[in-house]
Amino acid sequence: MSAPDVLSGPDGPDGPDGPDGPDGPDGTGAPESRPGAGRRPRHPWLRPRRPWPCPWPRPRRRAVRGGGATEPPVRHRVITVSLLTVAAVYFLTPVYWLAVSSTKSSSDLFGTFGFWFHDPHPLDSLHRVLSHDDGVYVRWFANSLMYAGAGALAATLLSAAAGYALATFRFPGREGIFNVILAGVLIPGTALALPLYLLFSEIGLADTYWAVLIPSAVSPFGVYLCRIYAAAAVPGSLLEAARIDGAGEARIFCTLGLRLMTPALVTVFLFQFVHIWNNFFLPLVMLSDSDLYPIQLGLTSWQGYADRQPELYQYTVGGAFLSVLPLMVLMGVLQRYWRTGLTEGSVKA
């Protein structure tokens, strides 16, 4: 029997003896004779909408582009922008003062308003700073670039290798080694300067470039950051596929690990570069030859002689302004990698 015959048969739901037929249990006959017939059945969990009790219209929420989130209230945005503006003014005011003061002479530096120009000659002031004492500032600048660049690069590579190994390999004592590295993050560098000087004096490396470069190549914070990032961003299935294809561990690290960890490595490089560039106490303890000084130590030596040579005040301010420029350029170039490095891998896919 076909489907229509079953539905319309005597025992079917639409037949005379069926539940919906005239002789069925309810005895209502055709659907039109039942109350509520012709309406769509309402699910039990659907409730009728209640009218809006207030006389004014219901407020509408505007969706933000790219998602269903709502925009924050105007007062919250005003407070946020105000706080960010205050913070920006607080951090940029010293830089502005350096830019203005670097164009003044030593007499104008103390006799005029500090936050506005007075007979500016920026090129002449720059030339005097760079040519003073046979161009020793240029040598200090080159030393700082060498210390910060080479030290930050070495620290980044060592941190990447150590963090990758701690994140991908399981071996006895792994967590203990990682805890020791975390303890190294908590130890300030000033507490290690004197023991390092005694150690480097014993091996004959004090008052050399290596006395600043070797300690700068170690970054416990970089190891910690690379370990956390590698654990979140380097999938184990990809490493297993590379091993099945016959790739060695060194090749996997150089071709896959470093590429996947690039945002974190840029972040470590930037942090370490800024740390070495602004480091003052370690070169002060390790170095006695002025030709090996970085910028920070060299400017301090100029300031020490400024009482006998007043023009050194202007040279110190101009040199301090020039020392800020590399950090500003580096921050602007690596900013997008730095922001990605801080947020990449924070959400598991």
Short mmCIF file of C-alpha atoms in Angstrom, two decimals:
data_model
loop_
_atom_site.label_atom_id
_atom_site.label_comp_id
_atom_site.label_asym_id
_atom_site.label_seq_id
_atom_site.Cartn_x
_atom_site.Cartn_y
_atom_site.Cartn_z
CA MET A 1 0.00 0.00 0.00
CA SER A 2 1.34 3.40 -0.93
CA ALA A 3 1.89 6.31 1.49
CA PRO A 4 -1.26 8.24 0.47
CA ASP A 5 -3.38 5.11 1.00
CA VAL A 6 -1.95 4.62 4.46
CA LEU A 7 -2.67 8.21 5.48
CA SER A 8 -6.19 8.19 4.04
CA GLY A 9 -7.16 4.63 4.96
CA PRO A 10 -9.82 3.77 7.53
CA ASP A 11 -7.23 3.29 10.23
CA GLY A 12 -5.00 6.19 9.14
CA PRO A 13 -4.79 9.50 10.93
CA ASP A 14 -6.97 11.12 8.33
CA GLY A 15 -9.45 8.28 8.00
CA PRO A 16 -12.82 8.00 9.64
CA ASP A 17 -11.51 5.76 12.38
CA GLY A 18 -8.33 7.74 12.89
CA PRO A 19 -7.68 10.20 15.72
CA ASP A 20 -8.40 13.15 13.47
CA GLY A 21 -11.43 11.66 11.75
CA PRO A 22 -15.08 12.22 12.67
CA ASP A 23 -15.15 8.88 14.50
CA GLY A 24 -11.83 9.36 16.21
CA PRO A 25 -11.26 9.68 19.94
CA ASP A 26 -11.66 13.43 20.02
CA GLY A 27 -14.70 13.37 17.75
CA THR A 28 -13.93 16.81 16.38
CA GLY A 29 -13.88 15.81 12.77
CA ALA A 30 -12.19 18.25 10.38
CA PRO A 31 -9.37 20.46 11.59
CA GLU A 32 -11.44 23.58 11.02
CA SER A 33 -13.86 22.54 13.73
CA ARG A 34 -11.17 22.42 16.47
CA PRO A 35 -10.29 25.56 18.50
CA GLY A 36 -7.05 27.12 17.40
CA ALA A 37 -7.03 25.22 14.13
CA GLY A 38 -4.98 26.67 11.33
CA ARG A 39 -2.42 28.23 13.70
CA ARG A 40 1.19 27.26 13.80
CA PRO A 41 1.91 25.21 16.95
CA ARG A 42 3.98 27.19 19.44
CA HIS A 43 6.90 25.53 21.14
CA PRO A 44 6.54 25.31 24.91
CA TRP A 45 9.78 27.26 25.51
CA LEU A 46 8.76 30.20 23.35
CA ARG A 47 6.95 32.87 25.34
CA PRO A 48 5.05 35.78 23.90
CA ARG A 49 6.89 39.08 23.90
CA ARG A 50 5.88 41.47 26.60
CA PRO A 51 5.26 45.08 25.66
CA TRP A 52 7.93 47.62 26.55
CA PRO A 53 6.69 49.11 29.85
CA CYS A 54 8.38 52.48 29.51
CA PRO A 55 6.84 55.29 27.46
CA TRP A 56 10.11 56.03 25.63
CA PRO A 57 11.39 53.75 22.87
CA ARG A 58 13.67 50.83 23.60
CA PRO A 59 17.38 51.81 23.25
CA ARG A 60 19.19 50.29 20.34
CA ARG A 61 22.68 48.84 20.59
CA ARG A 62 25.07 49.55 17.78
CA ALA A 63 27.23 46.61 16.81
CA VAL A 64 30.93 47.14 16.30
CA ARG A 65 32.30 46.30 12.87
CA GLY A 66 33.52 42.76 12.64
CA GLY A 67 31.56 41.29 15.55
CA GLY A 68 28.50 41.41 17.73
CA ALA A 69 30.06 43.42 20.57
CA THR A 70 28.62 46.77 21.47
CA GLU A 71 30.44 50.07 21.60
CA PRO A 72 31.43 51.32 25.07
CA PRO A 73 29.58 54.32 26.44
CA VAL A 74 30.82 57.76 25.51
CA ARG A 75 31.98 58.55 29.04
CA HIS A 76 34.17 55.45 29.10
CA ARG A 77 35.80 56.44 25.83
CA VAL A 78 36.35 59.98 27.08
CA ILE A 79 37.99 58.70 30.28
CA THR A 80 40.20 56.29 28.32
CA VAL A 81 41.35 58.93 25.85
CA SER A 82 41.99 61.38 28.68
CA LEU A 83 44.14 58.92 30.62
CA LEU A 84 46.12 57.97 27.51
CA THR A 85 46.65 61.64 26.70
CA VAL A 86 47.96 62.34 30.20
CA ALA A 87 50.32 59.36 29.97
CA ALA A 88 51.56 60.45 26.54
CA VAL A 89 52.23 63.99 27.78
CA TYR A 90 54.02 62.64 30.85
CA PHE A 91 56.39 60.46 28.79
CA LEU A 92 56.91 62.84 25.86
CA THR A 93 57.55 66.01 27.89
CA PRO A 94 61.21 65.09 28.70
CA VAL A 95 61.84 64.30 25.04
CA TYR A 96 60.37 67.64 24.01
CA TRP A 97 62.54 69.40 26.59
CA LEU A 98 65.63 67.64 25.19
CA ALA A 99 64.69 68.66 21.63
CA VAL A 100 64.29 72.30 22.66
CA SER A 101 67.33 72.47 24.94
CA SER A 102 69.65 70.80 22.46
CA THR A 103 69.36 73.88 20.20
CA LYS A 104 70.48 76.32 22.90
CA SER A 105 73.87 77.43 24.14
CA SER A 106 74.96 76.82 27.72
CA SER A 107 74.03 80.37 28.79
CA ASP A 108 70.58 80.16 27.16
CA LEU A 109 70.07 76.75 28.71
CA PHE A 110 69.86 78.31 32.18
CA GLY A 111 68.74 81.86 31.30
CA THR A 112 65.68 81.24 29.09
CA PHE A 113 62.38 79.43 29.31
CA GLY A 114 63.06 75.72 29.13
CA PHE A 115 60.07 74.68 27.03
CA TRP A 116 60.51 77.06 24.11
CA PHE A 117 63.22 77.85 21.58
CA HIS A 118 65.58 80.81 21.85
CA ASP A 119 67.72 81.62 18.82
CA PRO A 120 67.87 77.98 17.72
CA HIS A 121 70.79 76.66 15.66
CA PRO A 122 70.29 72.90 15.68
CA LEU A 123 72.90 72.05 13.04
CA ASP A 124 75.61 74.09 14.73
CA SER A 125 74.80 72.55 18.09
CA LEU A 126 74.88 69.07 16.58
CA HIS A 127 78.23 69.75 14.93
CA ARG A 128 79.75 70.95 18.21
CA VAL A 129 78.60 67.83 20.03
CA LEU A 130 79.96 65.46 17.38
CA SER A 131 83.28 67.27 16.97
CA HIS A 132 84.14 67.87 20.62
CA ASP A 133 87.33 66.17 21.85
CA ASP A 134 88.18 64.76 18.40
CA GLY A 135 84.74 63.22 17.94
CA VAL A 136 84.70 61.07 21.06
CA TYR A 137 80.89 61.15 21.08
CA VAL A 138 80.82 59.33 17.73
CA ARG A 139 83.00 56.61 19.23
CA TRP A 140 80.71 56.31 22.24
CA PHE A 141 77.72 56.10 19.93
CA ALA A 142 79.37 53.32 17.92
CA ASN A 143 80.24 51.46 21.13
CA SER A 144 76.63 51.62 22.29
CA LEU A 145 75.40 50.33 18.94
CA MET A 146 77.87 47.46 19.11
CA TYR A 147 77.06 46.58 22.72
CA ALA A 148 73.29 46.80 22.25
CA GLY A 149 73.10 45.29 18.76
CA ALA A 150 75.46 42.35 19.24
CA GLY A 151 74.32 41.69 22.81
CA ALA A 152 70.62 41.80 21.92
CA LEU A 153 71.13 39.52 18.90
CA ALA A 154 73.11 36.97 20.91
CA ALA A 155 70.59 37.09 23.77
CA THR A 156 67.71 36.58 21.33
CA LEU A 157 69.27 33.52 19.71
CA LEU A 158 70.22 31.94 23.03
CA SER A 159 66.78 32.65 24.47
CA ALA A 160 65.11 31.16 21.41
CA ALA A 161 67.15 27.96 21.61
CA ALA A 162 66.66 27.56 25.36
CA GLY A 163 62.95 28.39 25.30
CA TYR A 164 62.33 26.08 22.33
CA ALA A 165 64.13 23.19 24.06
CA LEU A 166 62.25 23.69 27.33
CA ALA A 167 58.92 23.83 25.51
CA THR A 168 59.27 20.94 23.03
CA PHE A 169 61.54 18.37 24.73
CA ARG A 170 60.76 16.39 27.86
CA PHE A 171 63.76 15.47 30.00
CA PRO A 172 64.45 15.01 33.71
CA GLY A 173 64.89 18.26 35.58
CA ARG A 174 63.20 20.43 32.97
CA GLU A 175 60.91 22.20 35.42
CA GLY A 176 63.75 22.66 37.88
CA ILE A 177 65.89 24.38 35.23
CA PHE A 178 62.96 26.60 34.29
CA ASN A 179 62.42 27.57 37.93
CA VAL A 180 66.09 28.51 38.24
CA ILE A 181 65.71 30.73 35.15
CA LEU A 182 62.65 32.38 36.72
CA ALA A 183 64.71 33.05 39.84
CA GLY A 184 67.29 34.74 37.60
CA VAL A 185 64.61 37.14 36.40
CA LEU A 186 64.10 38.34 39.97
CA ILE A 187 67.79 39.09 40.61
CA PRO A 188 68.68 42.71 39.72
CA GLY A 189 71.64 43.30 37.45
CA THR A 190 73.29 45.68 39.92
CA ALA A 191 73.66 42.81 42.41
CA LEU A 192 75.66 40.81 39.86
CA ALA A 193 77.94 43.60 38.63
CA LEU A 194 80.61 43.28 41.33
CA PRO A 195 80.84 39.44 41.20
CA LEU A 196 81.08 39.66 37.41
CA TYR A 197 83.89 42.19 37.67
CA LEU A 198 85.86 39.93 40.01
CA LEU A 199 85.31 36.98 37.69
CA PHE A 200 86.34 38.87 34.54
CA SER A 201 89.38 40.29 36.32
CA GLU A 202 90.55 36.77 37.13
CA ILE A 203 90.37 35.69 33.48
CA GLY A 204 91.81 38.95 32.14
CA LEU A 205 88.72 40.29 30.34
CA ALA A 206 88.04 43.33 32.52
CA ASP A 207 88.25 46.71 30.74
CA THR A 208 87.56 45.09 27.34
CA TYR A 209 84.57 44.91 25.03
CA TRP A 210 83.88 41.35 26.18
CA ALA A 211 83.31 42.53 29.74
CA VAL A 212 80.08 44.20 28.59
CA LEU A 213 79.14 41.92 25.69
CA ILE A 214 79.20 38.56 27.46
CA PRO A 215 76.88 39.51 30.37
CA SER A 216 74.57 41.24 27.88
CA ALA A 217 74.14 37.99 25.91
CA VAL A 218 72.20 36.36 28.76
CA SER A 219 68.53 37.22 29.24
CA PRO A 220 66.49 35.11 31.72
CA PHE A 221 63.36 37.04 30.82
CA GLY A 222 63.95 36.23 27.13
CA VAL A 223 64.19 32.51 27.93
CA TYR A 224 60.97 32.69 29.92
CA LEU A 225 59.11 34.53 27.16
CA CYS A 226 60.38 32.18 24.42
CA ARG A 227 59.42 29.10 26.42
CA ILE A 228 55.87 30.34 27.00
CA TYR A 229 55.48 31.44 23.38
CA ALA A 230 56.93 28.24 21.89
CA ALA A 231 54.61 26.11 24.00
CA ALA A 232 51.60 28.00 22.60
CA ALA A 233 52.65 28.70 19.00
CA VAL A 234 54.73 25.68 17.91
CA PRO A 235 52.39 22.70 17.37
CA GLY A 236 53.74 19.27 18.24
CA SER A 237 52.03 17.67 15.22
CA LEU A 238 54.06 19.88 12.89
CA LEU A 239 57.29 18.86 14.57
CA GLU A 240 56.34 15.18 14.36
CA ALA A 241 55.57 15.56 10.65
CA ALA A 242 59.00 17.12 10.10
CA ARG A 243 60.69 14.27 11.98
CA ILE A 244 58.81 11.70 9.92
CA ASP A 245 60.03 13.43 6.76
CA GLY A 246 63.60 12.91 7.97
CA ALA A 247 64.48 16.43 9.19
CA GLY A 248 66.93 16.70 12.06
CA GLU A 249 66.31 18.66 15.21
CA ALA A 250 68.68 21.47 14.23
CA ARG A 251 66.98 21.86 10.85
CA ILE A 252 63.53 21.79 12.44
CA PHE A 253 64.56 24.52 14.87
CA CYS A 254 66.11 26.74 12.19
CA THR A 255 63.40 26.33 9.54
CA LEU A 256 60.23 25.91 11.60
CA GLY A 257 60.87 26.95 15.18
CA LEU A 258 62.51 30.29 14.47
CA ARG A 259 59.90 31.24 11.88
CA LEU A 260 56.97 30.40 14.13
CA MET A 261 58.60 32.25 17.02
CA THR A 262 59.52 35.37 15.03
CA PRO A 263 57.12 37.76 16.84
CA ALA A 264 58.42 36.66 20.24
CA LEU A 265 62.03 36.93 19.07
CA VAL A 266 61.47 40.49 17.89
CA THR A 267 59.99 41.30 21.29
CA VAL A 268 62.99 39.82 23.11
CA PHE A 269 65.40 41.67 20.81
CA LEU A 270 63.66 45.00 21.43
CA PHE A 271 63.57 44.58 25.20
CA GLN A 272 67.19 43.48 25.38
CA PHE A 273 68.37 46.25 23.06
CA VAL A 274 66.71 48.92 25.19
CA HIS A 275 68.07 47.33 28.37
CA ILE A 276 71.67 47.26 27.11
CA TRP A 277 71.43 50.73 25.57
CA ASN A 278 70.31 52.25 28.87
CA ASN A 279 72.60 50.13 31.04
CA PHE A 280 74.91 52.30 33.12
CA PHE A 281 76.15 50.41 36.16
CA LEU A 282 77.74 47.42 34.39
CA PRO A 283 79.96 49.54 32.08
CA LEU A 284 80.80 51.78 35.04
CA VAL A 285 82.15 48.79 36.97
CA MET A 286 83.80 46.98 34.06
CA LEU A 287 85.40 49.78 32.04
CA SER A 288 88.08 52.32 32.85
CA ASP A 289 89.19 53.28 29.32
CA SER A 290 87.10 56.19 28.01
CA ASP A 291 87.42 54.89 24.45
CA LEU A 292 85.32 51.86 25.46
CA TYR A 293 82.56 53.87 27.11
CA PRO A 294 78.95 53.65 25.86
CA ILE A 295 76.90 56.81 25.49
CA GLN A 296 75.39 56.76 28.97
CA LEU A 297 78.74 56.52 30.71
CA GLY A 298 80.34 59.06 28.38
CA LEU A 299 77.65 61.66 29.00
CA THR A 300 78.08 61.19 32.74
CA SER A 301 81.79 61.88 32.41
CA TRP A 302 81.00 65.10 30.49
CA GLN A 303 78.59 66.19 33.20
CA GLY A 304 81.29 65.61 35.82
CA TYR A 305 83.59 68.12 34.11
CA ALA A 306 80.83 70.67 33.36
CA ASP A 307 81.65 72.79 36.42
CA ARG A 308 85.06 73.60 34.91
CA GLN A 309 83.84 73.67 31.29
CA PRO A 310 80.31 75.13 31.17
CA GLU A 311 79.87 74.30 27.47
CA LEU A 312 79.75 70.63 28.44
CA TYR A 313 76.25 71.22 29.82
CA GLN A 314 75.03 71.94 26.31
CA TYR A 315 77.00 69.01 24.89
CA THR A 316 75.50 66.68 27.50
CA VAL A 317 71.95 67.74 26.69
CA GLY A 318 72.54 67.51 22.94
CA GLY A 319 74.17 64.10 23.31
CA ALA A 320 71.27 62.86 25.42
CA PHE A 321 68.83 63.92 22.71
CA LEU A 322 70.84 62.09 20.05
CA SER A 323 70.93 58.98 22.23
CA VAL A 324 67.12 58.82 22.25
CA LEU A 325 66.78 58.79 18.45
CA PRO A 326 67.90 55.15 17.82
CA LEU A 327 65.38 53.88 20.36
CA MET A 328 62.60 55.90 18.76
CA VAL A 329 63.48 54.59 15.30
CA LEU A 330 63.75 51.00 16.51
CA MET A 331 60.44 51.21 18.36
CA GLY A 332 58.70 52.62 15.29
CA VAL A 333 60.11 49.97 12.95
CA LEU A 334 59.48 46.96 15.21
CA GLN A 335 56.22 48.15 16.75
CA ARG A 336 53.88 45.89 14.80
CA TYR A 337 56.07 42.83 15.43
CA TRP A 338 56.29 43.77 19.09
CA ARG A 339 52.51 44.04 19.53
CA THR A 340 52.02 40.75 17.68
CA GLY A 341 54.62 39.11 19.87
CA LEU A 342 52.79 40.11 23.04
CA THR A 343 49.40 38.80 21.90
CA GLU A 344 50.17 35.92 19.52
CA GLY A 345 49.49 32.55 21.03
CA SER A 346 47.48 33.94 23.95
CA VAL A 347 44.28 32.35 22.60
CA LYS A 348 44.29 28.69 21.73
CA ALA A 349 42.86 27.91 18.31
#
